[in-house]
Amino acid sequence: MARVRRRSRLASWYVTIPLSLAVVVACGVMWYELDEDRKENLLQWRFFPSVEEGGEEEEEEGVEFDNNGNPEAAVSQLRDKYDAIPEFFDFVDGVKQSFTPNQFIHLHHMKTGGTSMDALLRCVMNRLRTDGDYEVPYFNIHECSEAHYASCVEGRDHRCQDQARKASIMSYCAPLRDLPAFGWNSTPPVGAITVLRHPVDRVWSMYRFQTKSCYKCRPLLDIYADIDAGNLDMFNSPNCPEQLSNHETANLLSTAESANNYSEEEKIAEAIANLNDFFTLVGLTESLHETVDMAGRLFPWMAQEVEWSSTTCALEHRNASPENNRCAPGNTHMPLPDHPDEETKRAIEAHNQLDMKLYEAAVRHFEYQKQAMGMD
């Protein structure tokens, strides 16, 4: 996953209508069955080829994105990466169009704005189905639904596995290392998005979100003391303590071997490599609206407004902390500040040193992406 793989480009970033028609005809698409307005609109869309249907896959020598010491090289490599995003129209019987499988993934870290991004993605998919007449196979899996997740990742739920393999777009709230178990191989898909958040803000948001169900209304400092002492019996789920310590880094490791046996230096190196190489777009919670704008530039069908539909897919705030955490007497609300106090903040930082380094790399990478897209 830490290698860059490129698919052969089937069309240039922006092409004239005659050239686009030539490519379509060459692919054997029954273009003539569409009316002229539909043709003109479709030519503005960027979609994804499958290797089987779209041609050969070319593999180049792995490139490590230098997002620290050589900004010019990082920006140049990102431009090459974006230029390699192909355009493709996949027709079934010349009428119904379909995304090919395993093409676009949103890796969702909890409390990073991922639920808002998923809502936007669902709006976009509905717009494609309704106004674009597209088939868009979709799959959603969440590791916090532990029984369902385990049965699927272990191959016991065959229906779940089949849906995952056939999906063109997947919302994936789980570790990157489990992705092959869902039939998505180690080759990066054409489109991959993830959003990272400052570790202090993410952990505090997680604590406020699950104050009672996960953390039994106890102070976060006490929770960390239990984790440090190995007292994990108090938690209903292993996900509860795992969310509080370097969770974003853990999500971006490639294998169980790296998650369980690598040194901290090796883990952060692999996580940053996957951040740079696997994902088409790395967003920031603190710049979520800008992240959505960038996604629309790379994938025009994800834009909030498109010419071929009157539906606007706007980013909305979802999954906020509960108004009543039921931690005060009579199951009433125990007020919690928007930000932790200094002692709690230091504890979060101490337990998330890898995520702090990962976030610093993500912030640099975010700026390089903006430069590569001509946004600065």
mmCIF file of C-alpha atoms in Angstrom:
data_model
loop_
_atom_site.group_PDB
_atom_site.id
_atom_site.type_symbol
_atom_site.label_atom_id
_atom_site.label_comp_id
_atom_site.label_asym_id
_atom_site.label_seq_id
_atom_site.Cartn_x
_atom_site.Cartn_y
_atom_site.Cartn_z
ATOM 1 C CA MET A 1 0.000 0.000 0.000
ATOM 2 C CA ALA A 2 2.952 2.300 0.559
ATOM 3 C CA ARG A 3 3.801 2.138 -3.127
ATOM 4 C CA VAL A 4 2.389 4.337 -5.823
ATOM 5 C CA ARG A 5 0.661 2.412 -8.602
ATOM 6 C CA ARG A 6 -0.687 4.143 -11.626
ATOM 7 C CA ARG A 7 -3.353 3.010 -14.019
ATOM 8 C CA SER A 8 -2.928 3.793 -17.699
ATOM 9 C CA ARG A 9 -4.615 7.057 -18.550
ATOM 10 C CA LEU A 10 -7.549 6.468 -20.897
ATOM 11 C CA ALA A 11 -8.162 10.136 -21.504
ATOM 12 C CA SER A 12 -6.560 13.469 -20.693
ATOM 13 C CA TRP A 13 -7.769 15.694 -17.838
ATOM 14 C CA TYR A 14 -9.780 17.925 -20.069
ATOM 15 C CA VAL A 15 -10.457 16.862 -23.616
ATOM 16 C CA THR A 16 -12.431 18.187 -26.494
ATOM 17 C CA ILE A 17 -15.722 16.577 -27.340
ATOM 18 C CA PRO A 18 -14.485 15.051 -30.623
ATOM 19 C CA LEU A 19 -11.497 13.450 -28.927
ATOM 20 C CA SER A 20 -13.675 12.154 -26.093
ATOM 21 C CA LEU A 21 -16.058 10.634 -28.614
ATOM 22 C CA ALA A 22 -13.146 8.947 -30.319
ATOM 23 C CA VAL A 23 -12.022 7.373 -27.056
ATOM 24 C CA VAL A 24 -15.529 6.197 -26.306
ATOM 25 C CA VAL A 25 -15.967 4.676 -29.745
ATOM 26 C CA ALA A 26 -12.606 2.983 -29.443
ATOM 27 C CA CYS A 27 -13.779 1.406 -26.202
ATOM 28 C CA GLY A 28 -16.793 -0.008 -28.015
ATOM 29 C CA VAL A 29 -19.307 2.180 -26.187
ATOM 30 C CA MET A 30 -22.644 2.623 -27.868
ATOM 31 C CA TRP A 31 -22.411 6.378 -27.675
ATOM 32 C CA TYR A 32 -24.894 6.966 -30.442
ATOM 33 C CA GLU A 33 -27.826 5.969 -28.213
ATOM 34 C CA LEU A 34 -27.405 9.066 -26.033
ATOM 35 C CA ASP A 35 -28.843 12.477 -26.909
ATOM 36 C CA GLU A 36 -26.537 15.416 -27.505
ATOM 37 C CA ASP A 37 -27.199 17.160 -24.193
ATOM 38 C CA ARG A 38 -26.423 13.974 -22.284
ATOM 39 C CA LYS A 39 -23.202 13.513 -24.228
ATOM 40 C CA GLU A 40 -22.038 17.024 -23.469
ATOM 41 C CA ASN A 41 -22.730 16.618 -19.756
ATOM 42 C CA LEU A 42 -21.109 13.208 -19.510
ATOM 43 C CA LEU A 43 -17.935 14.508 -21.077
ATOM 44 C CA GLN A 44 -17.380 16.639 -17.981
ATOM 45 C CA TRP A 45 -17.339 13.643 -15.626
ATOM 46 C CA ARG A 46 -14.331 11.682 -14.467
ATOM 47 C CA PHE A 47 -14.912 8.027 -13.687
ATOM 48 C CA PHE A 48 -12.816 4.968 -13.060
ATOM 49 C CA PRO A 49 -11.660 2.133 -15.339
ATOM 50 C CA SER A 50 -11.310 -1.459 -14.292
ATOM 51 C CA VAL A 51 -8.191 -3.280 -15.426
ATOM 52 C CA GLU A 52 -10.333 -5.963 -17.061
ATOM 53 C CA GLU A 53 -12.453 -3.526 -19.042
ATOM 54 C CA GLY A 54 -10.236 -0.484 -19.302
ATOM 55 C CA GLY A 55 -6.868 -1.782 -20.411
ATOM 56 C CA GLU A 56 -3.523 -2.689 -18.953
ATOM 57 C CA GLU A 57 -2.321 -1.695 -15.544
ATOM 58 C CA GLU A 58 1.155 -0.267 -15.401
ATOM 59 C CA GLU A 59 3.301 -0.483 -12.325
ATOM 60 C CA GLU A 60 6.101 1.956 -11.747
ATOM 61 C CA GLU A 61 8.874 1.950 -9.231
ATOM 62 C CA GLY A 62 7.590 2.987 -5.812
ATOM 63 C CA VAL A 63 7.947 6.665 -4.993
ATOM 64 C CA GLU A 64 8.134 7.987 -1.477
ATOM 65 C CA PHE A 65 6.491 11.393 -1.310
ATOM 66 C CA ASP A 66 8.894 13.744 0.426
ATOM 67 C CA ASN A 67 6.473 15.950 2.328
ATOM 68 C CA ASN A 68 9.089 17.321 4.671
ATOM 69 C CA GLY A 69 12.473 18.077 3.122
ATOM 70 C CA ASN A 70 11.578 18.680 -0.520
ATOM 71 C CA PRO A 71 8.261 20.476 -1.010
ATOM 72 C CA GLU A 72 8.831 21.049 -4.727
ATOM 73 C CA ALA A 73 9.236 17.322 -5.326
ATOM 74 C CA ALA A 74 6.141 16.552 -3.265
ATOM 75 C CA VAL A 75 4.000 19.025 -5.228
ATOM 76 C CA SER A 76 5.351 17.733 -8.548
ATOM 77 C CA GLN A 77 4.603 14.137 -7.604
ATOM 78 C CA LEU A 78 1.083 15.093 -6.561
ATOM 79 C CA ARG A 79 0.491 16.796 -9.902
ATOM 80 C CA ASP A 80 1.596 13.623 -11.675
ATOM 81 C CA LYS A 81 -0.721 11.623 -9.437
ATOM 82 C CA TYR A 82 -3.680 13.866 -10.218
ATOM 83 C CA ASP A 83 -2.922 13.870 -13.945
ATOM 84 C CA ALA A 84 -3.096 10.066 -13.860
ATOM 85 C CA ILE A 85 -6.706 10.026 -12.633
ATOM 86 C CA PRO A 86 -8.500 8.588 -15.678
ATOM 87 C CA GLU A 87 -11.762 9.457 -17.329
ATOM 88 C CA PHE A 88 -13.994 6.551 -18.279
ATOM 89 C CA PHE A 89 -17.628 5.930 -19.106
ATOM 90 C CA ASP A 90 -18.805 2.384 -18.476
ATOM 91 C CA PHE A 91 -22.027 1.514 -20.292
ATOM 92 C CA VAL A 92 -24.142 -1.584 -19.826
ATOM 93 C CA ASP A 93 -26.095 -2.462 -22.961
ATOM 94 C CA GLY A 94 -25.454 1.051 -24.188
ATOM 95 C CA VAL A 95 -27.975 2.599 -21.809
ATOM 96 C CA LYS A 96 -27.468 2.041 -18.098
ATOM 97 C CA GLN A 97 -24.076 3.183 -16.855
ATOM 98 C CA SER A 98 -22.246 1.643 -13.939
ATOM 99 C CA PHE A 99 -19.232 2.334 -11.792
ATOM 100 C CA THR A 100 -16.834 -0.612 -11.902
ATOM 101 C CA PRO A 101 -16.015 -2.342 -8.574
ATOM 102 C CA ASN A 102 -13.445 -1.323 -5.988
ATOM 103 C CA GLN A 103 -12.841 2.167 -7.299
ATOM 104 C CA PHE A 104 -13.429 4.736 -4.558
ATOM 105 C CA ILE A 105 -13.028 4.548 -0.789
ATOM 106 C CA HIS A 106 -13.553 6.966 2.069
ATOM 107 C CA LEU A 107 -11.542 5.799 5.077
ATOM 108 C CA HIS A 108 -13.357 7.238 8.056
ATOM 109 C CA HIS A 109 -11.573 7.867 11.364
ATOM 110 C CA MET A 110 -14.096 8.406 14.134
ATOM 111 C CA LYS A 111 -14.689 12.030 15.200
ATOM 112 C CA THR A 112 -12.935 13.609 12.245
ATOM 113 C CA GLY A 113 -16.009 14.757 10.314
ATOM 114 C CA GLY A 114 -16.323 11.406 8.585
ATOM 115 C CA THR A 115 -20.068 11.115 9.194
ATOM 116 C CA SER A 116 -20.552 14.487 7.506
ATOM 117 C CA MET A 117 -18.387 13.316 4.594
ATOM 118 C CA ASP A 118 -20.402 10.097 4.332
ATOM 119 C CA ALA A 119 -23.657 12.084 4.221
ATOM 120 C CA LEU A 120 -22.225 14.184 1.405
ATOM 121 C CA LEU A 121 -21.153 11.037 -0.418
ATOM 122 C CA ARG A 122 -24.631 9.528 -0.108
ATOM 123 C CA CYS A 123 -26.151 12.695 -1.570
ATOM 124 C CA VAL A 124 -23.689 12.538 -4.455
ATOM 125 C CA MET A 125 -24.489 8.873 -5.115
ATOM 126 C CA ASN A 126 -28.238 9.528 -5.073
ATOM 127 C CA ARG A 127 -27.686 12.366 -7.520
ATOM 128 C CA LEU A 128 -25.707 10.067 -9.813
ATOM 129 C CA ARG A 129 -28.447 7.448 -9.682
ATOM 130 C CA THR A 130 -31.360 9.838 -10.146
ATOM 131 C CA ASP A 131 -30.013 12.478 -12.524
ATOM 132 C CA GLY A 132 -27.087 10.622 -14.052
ATOM 133 C CA ASP A 133 -28.832 7.253 -14.535
ATOM 134 C CA TYR A 134 -25.827 5.500 -12.992
ATOM 135 C CA GLU A 135 -25.593 2.238 -11.139
ATOM 136 C CA VAL A 136 -23.466 2.960 -8.077
ATOM 137 C CA PRO A 137 -22.886 -0.177 -5.963
ATOM 138 C CA TYR A 138 -22.131 0.993 -2.419
ATOM 139 C CA PHE A 139 -20.904 -0.654 0.771
ATOM 140 C CA ASN A 140 -20.521 0.680 4.309
ATOM 141 C CA ILE A 141 -18.655 -1.095 7.108
ATOM 142 C CA HIS A 142 -17.866 0.164 10.611
ATOM 143 C CA GLU A 143 -15.573 -1.580 13.089
ATOM 144 C CA CYS A 144 -17.617 -0.255 16.012
ATOM 145 C CA SER A 145 -20.413 -2.618 14.929
ATOM 146 C CA GLU A 146 -18.178 -5.306 16.306
ATOM 147 C CA ALA A 147 -20.158 -8.507 15.708
ATOM 148 C CA HIS A 148 -21.080 -7.571 12.145
ATOM 149 C CA TYR A 149 -17.571 -6.352 11.388
ATOM 150 C CA ALA A 150 -15.930 -9.514 12.737
ATOM 151 C CA SER A 151 -18.242 -11.841 10.825
ATOM 152 C CA CYS A 152 -17.536 -9.946 7.605
ATOM 153 C CA VAL A 153 -13.784 -9.500 7.939
ATOM 154 C CA GLU A 154 -13.383 -13.164 8.964
ATOM 155 C CA GLY A 155 -15.394 -14.334 5.955
ATOM 156 C CA ARG A 156 -18.295 -15.844 7.913
ATOM 157 C CA ASP A 157 -20.866 -13.404 6.530
ATOM 158 C CA HIS A 158 -20.848 -14.284 2.835
ATOM 159 C CA ARG A 159 -23.511 -11.732 1.943
ATOM 160 C CA CYS A 160 -21.431 -8.955 3.485
ATOM 161 C CA GLN A 161 -18.319 -10.160 1.671
ATOM 162 C CA ASP A 162 -20.167 -10.283 -1.634
ATOM 163 C CA GLN A 163 -21.502 -6.734 -1.197
ATOM 164 C CA ALA A 164 -18.026 -5.468 -0.361
ATOM 165 C CA ARG A 165 -16.405 -7.112 -3.393
ATOM 166 C CA LYS A 166 -19.022 -5.721 -5.779
ATOM 167 C CA ALA A 167 -19.065 -2.210 -4.350
ATOM 168 C CA SER A 168 -17.711 0.610 -6.456
ATOM 169 C CA ILE A 169 -17.758 3.075 -3.564
ATOM 170 C CA MET A 170 -17.094 2.145 0.033
ATOM 171 C CA SER A 171 -17.317 4.032 3.293
ATOM 172 C CA TYR A 172 -14.811 2.254 5.468
ATOM 173 C CA CYS A 173 -14.488 3.043 9.185
ATOM 174 C CA ALA A 174 -11.830 0.459 9.946
ATOM 175 C CA PRO A 175 -8.068 -0.161 9.680
ATOM 176 C CA LEU A 176 -6.447 -0.043 6.283
ATOM 177 C CA ARG A 177 -4.785 -3.399 6.991
ATOM 178 C CA ASP A 178 -8.167 -5.180 6.925
ATOM 179 C CA LEU A 179 -9.089 -3.875 3.481
ATOM 180 C CA PRO A 180 -7.939 -6.974 1.512
ATOM 181 C CA ALA A 181 -10.283 -9.117 3.626
ATOM 182 C CA PHE A 182 -13.187 -7.302 1.964
ATOM 183 C CA GLY A 183 -11.975 -8.160 -1.523
ATOM 184 C CA TRP A 184 -10.290 -4.805 -2.107
ATOM 185 C CA ASN A 185 -6.735 -5.719 -2.950
ATOM 186 C CA SER A 186 -3.592 -3.907 -1.879
ATOM 187 C CA THR A 187 -3.453 -1.787 -5.052
ATOM 188 C CA PRO A 188 -4.707 1.705 -4.217
ATOM 189 C CA PRO A 189 -8.101 2.403 -5.790
ATOM 190 C CA VAL A 190 -8.383 5.218 -8.294
ATOM 191 C CA GLY A 191 -9.977 7.419 -5.652
ATOM 192 C CA ALA A 192 -9.216 7.288 -1.922
ATOM 193 C CA ILE A 193 -10.050 9.987 0.616
ATOM 194 C CA THR A 194 -9.412 10.286 4.328
ATOM 195 C CA VAL A 195 -9.724 13.160 6.783
ATOM 196 C CA LEU A 196 -7.480 13.666 9.802
ATOM 197 C CA ARG A 197 -8.006 15.827 12.876
ATOM 198 C CA HIS A 198 -5.680 17.247 15.504
ATOM 199 C CA PRO A 199 -5.316 14.413 18.065
ATOM 200 C CA VAL A 200 -6.237 16.540 21.094
ATOM 201 C CA ASP A 201 -9.468 17.706 19.467
ATOM 202 C CA ARG A 202 -10.307 14.255 18.101
ATOM 203 C CA VAL A 203 -9.771 12.424 21.398
ATOM 204 C CA TRP A 204 -11.665 15.034 23.418
ATOM 205 C CA SER A 205 -14.526 14.880 20.914
ATOM 206 C CA MET A 206 -14.555 11.092 21.210
ATOM 207 C CA TYR A 207 -14.636 11.318 25.006
ATOM 208 C CA ARG A 208 -17.537 13.795 24.913
ATOM 209 C CA PHE A 209 -19.359 11.646 22.361
ATOM 210 C CA GLN A 210 -19.093 8.401 24.361
ATOM 211 C CA THR A 211 -18.782 9.772 27.899
ATOM 212 C CA LYS A 212 -21.188 7.247 29.387
ATOM 213 C CA SER A 213 -21.365 4.301 26.999
ATOM 214 C CA CYS A 214 -17.601 3.903 26.638
ATOM 215 C CA TYR A 215 -16.078 5.753 29.576
ATOM 216 C CA LYS A 216 -18.668 5.358 32.378
ATOM 217 C CA CYS A 217 -18.777 9.096 33.067
ATOM 218 C CA ARG A 218 -15.267 9.014 34.571
ATOM 219 C CA PRO A 219 -12.694 11.775 34.014
ATOM 220 C CA LEU A 220 -10.440 11.202 31.032
ATOM 221 C CA LEU A 221 -7.363 11.419 33.261
ATOM 222 C CA ASP A 222 -8.660 8.436 35.243
ATOM 223 C CA ILE A 223 -9.330 6.564 32.023
ATOM 224 C CA TYR A 224 -5.735 7.068 30.910
ATOM 225 C CA ALA A 225 -4.500 5.929 34.338
ATOM 226 C CA ASP A 226 -6.425 2.676 33.908
ATOM 227 C CA ILE A 227 -5.085 2.191 30.395
ATOM 228 C CA ASP A 228 -1.508 2.740 31.602
ATOM 229 C CA ALA A 229 -2.054 0.219 34.408
ATOM 230 C CA GLY A 230 -3.533 -2.339 32.028
ATOM 231 C CA ASN A 231 -6.943 -2.191 33.716
ATOM 232 C CA LEU A 232 -9.093 -2.681 30.621
ATOM 233 C CA ASP A 233 -11.934 -4.719 32.130
ATOM 234 C CA MET A 234 -13.986 -1.581 32.708
ATOM 235 C CA PHE A 235 -14.486 -1.072 28.979
ATOM 236 C CA ASN A 236 -17.428 -2.580 27.125
ATOM 237 C CA SER A 237 -15.347 -2.875 23.988
ATOM 238 C CA PRO A 238 -11.655 -2.802 23.051
ATOM 239 C CA ASN A 239 -12.568 0.004 20.653
ATOM 240 C CA CYS A 240 -13.137 2.324 23.625
ATOM 241 C CA PRO A 241 -9.520 2.518 24.864
ATOM 242 C CA GLU A 242 -8.111 2.121 21.347
ATOM 243 C CA GLN A 243 -9.854 5.322 20.268
ATOM 244 C CA LEU A 244 -7.845 7.301 22.829
ATOM 245 C CA SER A 245 -4.279 6.359 21.845
ATOM 246 C CA ASN A 246 -2.752 6.832 18.382
ATOM 247 C CA HIS A 247 -5.889 5.602 16.665
ATOM 248 C CA GLU A 248 -5.360 7.439 13.376
ATOM 249 C CA THR A 249 -1.862 5.981 13.038
ATOM 250 C CA ALA A 250 -3.168 2.485 13.794
ATOM 251 C CA ASN A 251 -5.801 2.878 11.084
ATOM 252 C CA LEU A 252 -3.137 3.623 8.467
ATOM 253 C CA LEU A 253 -0.860 0.636 9.053
ATOM 254 C CA SER A 254 -0.658 -1.920 6.257
ATOM 255 C CA THR A 255 -0.588 -5.254 8.078
ATOM 256 C CA ALA A 256 -1.203 -6.916 11.435
ATOM 257 C CA GLU A 257 2.547 -7.485 11.580
ATOM 258 C CA SER A 258 3.253 -3.759 11.461
ATOM 259 C CA ALA A 259 0.448 -3.027 13.945
ATOM 260 C CA ASN A 260 1.631 -5.590 16.483
ATOM 261 C CA ASN A 261 5.408 -5.835 16.074
ATOM 262 C CA TYR A 262 6.784 -2.651 14.549
ATOM 263 C CA SER A 263 8.645 -0.082 16.596
ATOM 264 C CA GLU A 264 7.053 3.334 17.012
ATOM 265 C CA GLU A 265 9.470 4.768 14.438
ATOM 266 C CA GLU A 266 8.519 2.075 11.941
ATOM 267 C CA LYS A 267 4.819 2.567 12.586
ATOM 268 C CA ILE A 268 4.831 6.298 11.993
ATOM 269 C CA ALA A 269 6.999 5.878 8.888
ATOM 270 C CA GLU A 270 4.562 3.364 7.407
ATOM 271 C CA ALA A 271 1.494 5.406 8.348
ATOM 272 C CA ILE A 272 2.900 8.543 6.709
ATOM 273 C CA ALA A 273 3.924 6.562 3.621
ATOM 274 C CA ASN A 274 0.383 5.205 3.287
ATOM 275 C CA LEU A 275 -1.069 8.651 3.915
ATOM 276 C CA ASN A 276 0.949 10.053 1.045
ATOM 277 C CA ASP A 277 0.874 7.138 -1.379
ATOM 278 C CA PHE A 278 -2.452 5.340 -0.909
ATOM 279 C CA PHE A 279 -4.779 8.324 -0.699
ATOM 280 C CA THR A 280 -5.738 10.578 -3.569
ATOM 281 C CA LEU A 281 -6.827 13.261 -1.140
ATOM 282 C CA VAL A 282 -5.957 13.819 2.509
ATOM 283 C CA GLY A 283 -8.309 16.269 4.187
ATOM 284 C CA LEU A 284 -8.342 18.062 7.530
ATOM 285 C CA THR A 285 -11.294 18.391 9.884
ATOM 286 C CA GLU A 286 -10.200 21.939 10.585
ATOM 287 C CA SER A 287 -10.513 22.683 6.842
ATOM 288 C CA LEU A 288 -13.421 20.405 6.003
ATOM 289 C CA HIS A 289 -15.192 22.761 3.585
ATOM 290 C CA GLU A 290 -11.924 23.273 1.731
ATOM 291 C CA THR A 291 -11.435 19.496 1.702
ATOM 292 C CA VAL A 292 -14.837 19.075 0.033
ATOM 293 C CA ASP A 293 -13.915 21.702 -2.561
ATOM 294 C CA MET A 294 -10.682 19.830 -3.305
ATOM 295 C CA ALA A 295 -12.586 16.555 -3.680
ATOM 296 C CA GLY A 296 -14.866 18.201 -6.242
ATOM 297 C CA ARG A 297 -11.838 19.379 -8.227
ATOM 298 C CA LEU A 298 -10.334 15.897 -8.366
ATOM 299 C CA PHE A 299 -13.641 14.088 -8.878
ATOM 300 C CA PRO A 300 -16.137 16.432 -10.574
ATOM 301 C CA TRP A 301 -19.073 14.132 -9.756
ATOM 302 C CA MET A 302 -18.363 14.917 -6.063
ATOM 303 C CA ALA A 303 -18.726 18.669 -6.499
ATOM 304 C CA GLN A 304 -21.453 20.200 -4.383
ATOM 305 C CA GLU A 305 -23.046 21.669 -7.515
ATOM 306 C CA VAL A 306 -22.917 20.185 -11.020
ATOM 307 C CA GLU A 307 -24.344 21.350 -14.334
ATOM 308 C CA TRP A 308 -26.185 18.110 -15.011
ATOM 309 C CA SER A 309 -28.345 18.196 -11.869
ATOM 310 C CA SER A 310 -30.339 20.705 -9.852
ATOM 311 C CA THR A 311 -29.469 18.852 -6.633
ATOM 312 C CA THR A 312 -26.931 20.561 -4.395
ATOM 313 C CA CYS A 313 -24.949 18.268 -2.115
ATOM 314 C CA ALA A 314 -23.857 20.518 0.723
ATOM 315 C CA LEU A 315 -21.646 19.600 3.639
ATOM 316 C CA GLU A 316 -23.621 19.432 6.877
ATOM 317 C CA HIS A 317 -22.472 18.904 10.443
ATOM 318 C CA ARG A 318 -23.448 15.415 11.565
ATOM 319 C CA ASN A 319 -22.939 13.215 14.631
ATOM 320 C CA ALA A 320 -22.258 15.975 17.171
ATOM 321 C CA SER A 321 -21.743 15.238 20.857
ATOM 322 C CA PRO A 322 -25.043 14.471 22.637
ATOM 323 C CA GLU A 323 -26.936 17.249 24.357
ATOM 324 C CA ASN A 324 -27.539 14.892 27.262
ATOM 325 C CA ASN A 325 -24.693 12.540 28.124
ATOM 326 C CA ARG A 326 -26.763 11.118 31.041
ATOM 327 C CA CYS A 327 -23.816 11.417 33.425
ATOM 328 C CA ALA A 328 -25.396 13.727 36.007
ATOM 329 C CA PRO A 329 -27.928 12.663 38.681
ATOM 330 C CA GLY A 330 -31.216 11.493 37.249
ATOM 331 C CA ASN A 331 -29.578 10.722 33.911
ATOM 332 C CA THR A 332 -29.269 14.418 33.188
ATOM 333 C CA HIS A 333 -26.425 16.126 31.387
ATOM 334 C CA MET A 334 -22.979 16.548 32.932
ATOM 335 C CA PRO A 335 -21.523 19.678 31.314
ATOM 336 C CA LEU A 336 -18.170 19.243 29.615
ATOM 337 C CA PRO A 337 -16.133 22.086 28.129
ATOM 338 C CA ASP A 338 -15.527 22.342 24.407
ATOM 339 C CA HIS A 339 -11.809 21.894 25.043
ATOM 340 C CA PRO A 340 -9.911 19.941 27.701
ATOM 341 C CA ASP A 341 -8.063 21.633 30.541
ATOM 342 C CA GLU A 342 -4.276 21.863 30.322
ATOM 343 C CA GLU A 343 -3.587 18.742 32.392
ATOM 344 C CA THR A 344 -5.959 16.654 30.291
ATOM 345 C CA LYS A 345 -4.551 18.135 27.111
ATOM 346 C CA ARG A 346 -1.034 17.108 28.141
ATOM 347 C CA ALA A 347 -2.262 13.590 28.882
ATOM 348 C CA ILE A 348 -3.890 13.314 25.460
ATOM 349 C CA GLU A 349 -0.703 14.515 23.782
ATOM 350 C CA ALA A 350 1.400 12.052 25.771
ATOM 351 C CA HIS A 351 -0.793 9.140 24.687
ATOM 352 C CA ASN A 352 -0.939 10.248 21.053
ATOM 353 C CA GLN A 353 2.646 11.062 20.123
ATOM 354 C CA LEU A 354 2.426 9.077 16.878
ATOM 355 C CA ASP A 355 -0.839 10.738 15.900
ATOM 356 C CA MET A 356 0.723 14.139 16.609
ATOM 357 C CA LYS A 357 3.508 13.371 14.131
ATOM 358 C CA LEU A 358 1.018 11.960 11.634
ATOM 359 C CA TYR A 359 -1.122 15.078 11.891
ATOM 360 C CA GLU A 360 1.907 17.332 11.304
ATOM 361 C CA ALA A 361 2.645 15.353 8.141
ATOM 362 C CA ALA A 362 -1.013 15.598 7.082
ATOM 363 C CA VAL A 363 -1.004 19.391 7.482
ATOM 364 C CA ARG A 364 2.096 19.678 5.275
ATOM 365 C CA HIS A 365 0.585 17.295 2.748
ATOM 366 C CA PHE A 366 -2.661 19.282 2.712
ATOM 367 C CA GLU A 367 -0.770 22.416 1.721
ATOM 368 C CA TYR A 368 1.130 20.537 -0.994
ATOM 369 C CA GLN A 369 -2.189 19.270 -2.378
ATOM 370 C CA LYS A 370 -3.509 22.818 -2.581
ATOM 371 C CA GLN A 371 -0.414 23.898 -4.469
ATOM 372 C CA ALA A 372 -0.688 20.928 -6.837
ATOM 373 C CA MET A 373 -4.299 21.918 -7.590
ATOM 374 C CA GLY A 374 -3.398 25.572 -8.098
ATOM 375 C CA MET A 375 -5.380 26.706 -5.043
ATOM 376 C CA ASP A 376 -2.619 28.892 -3.573
#
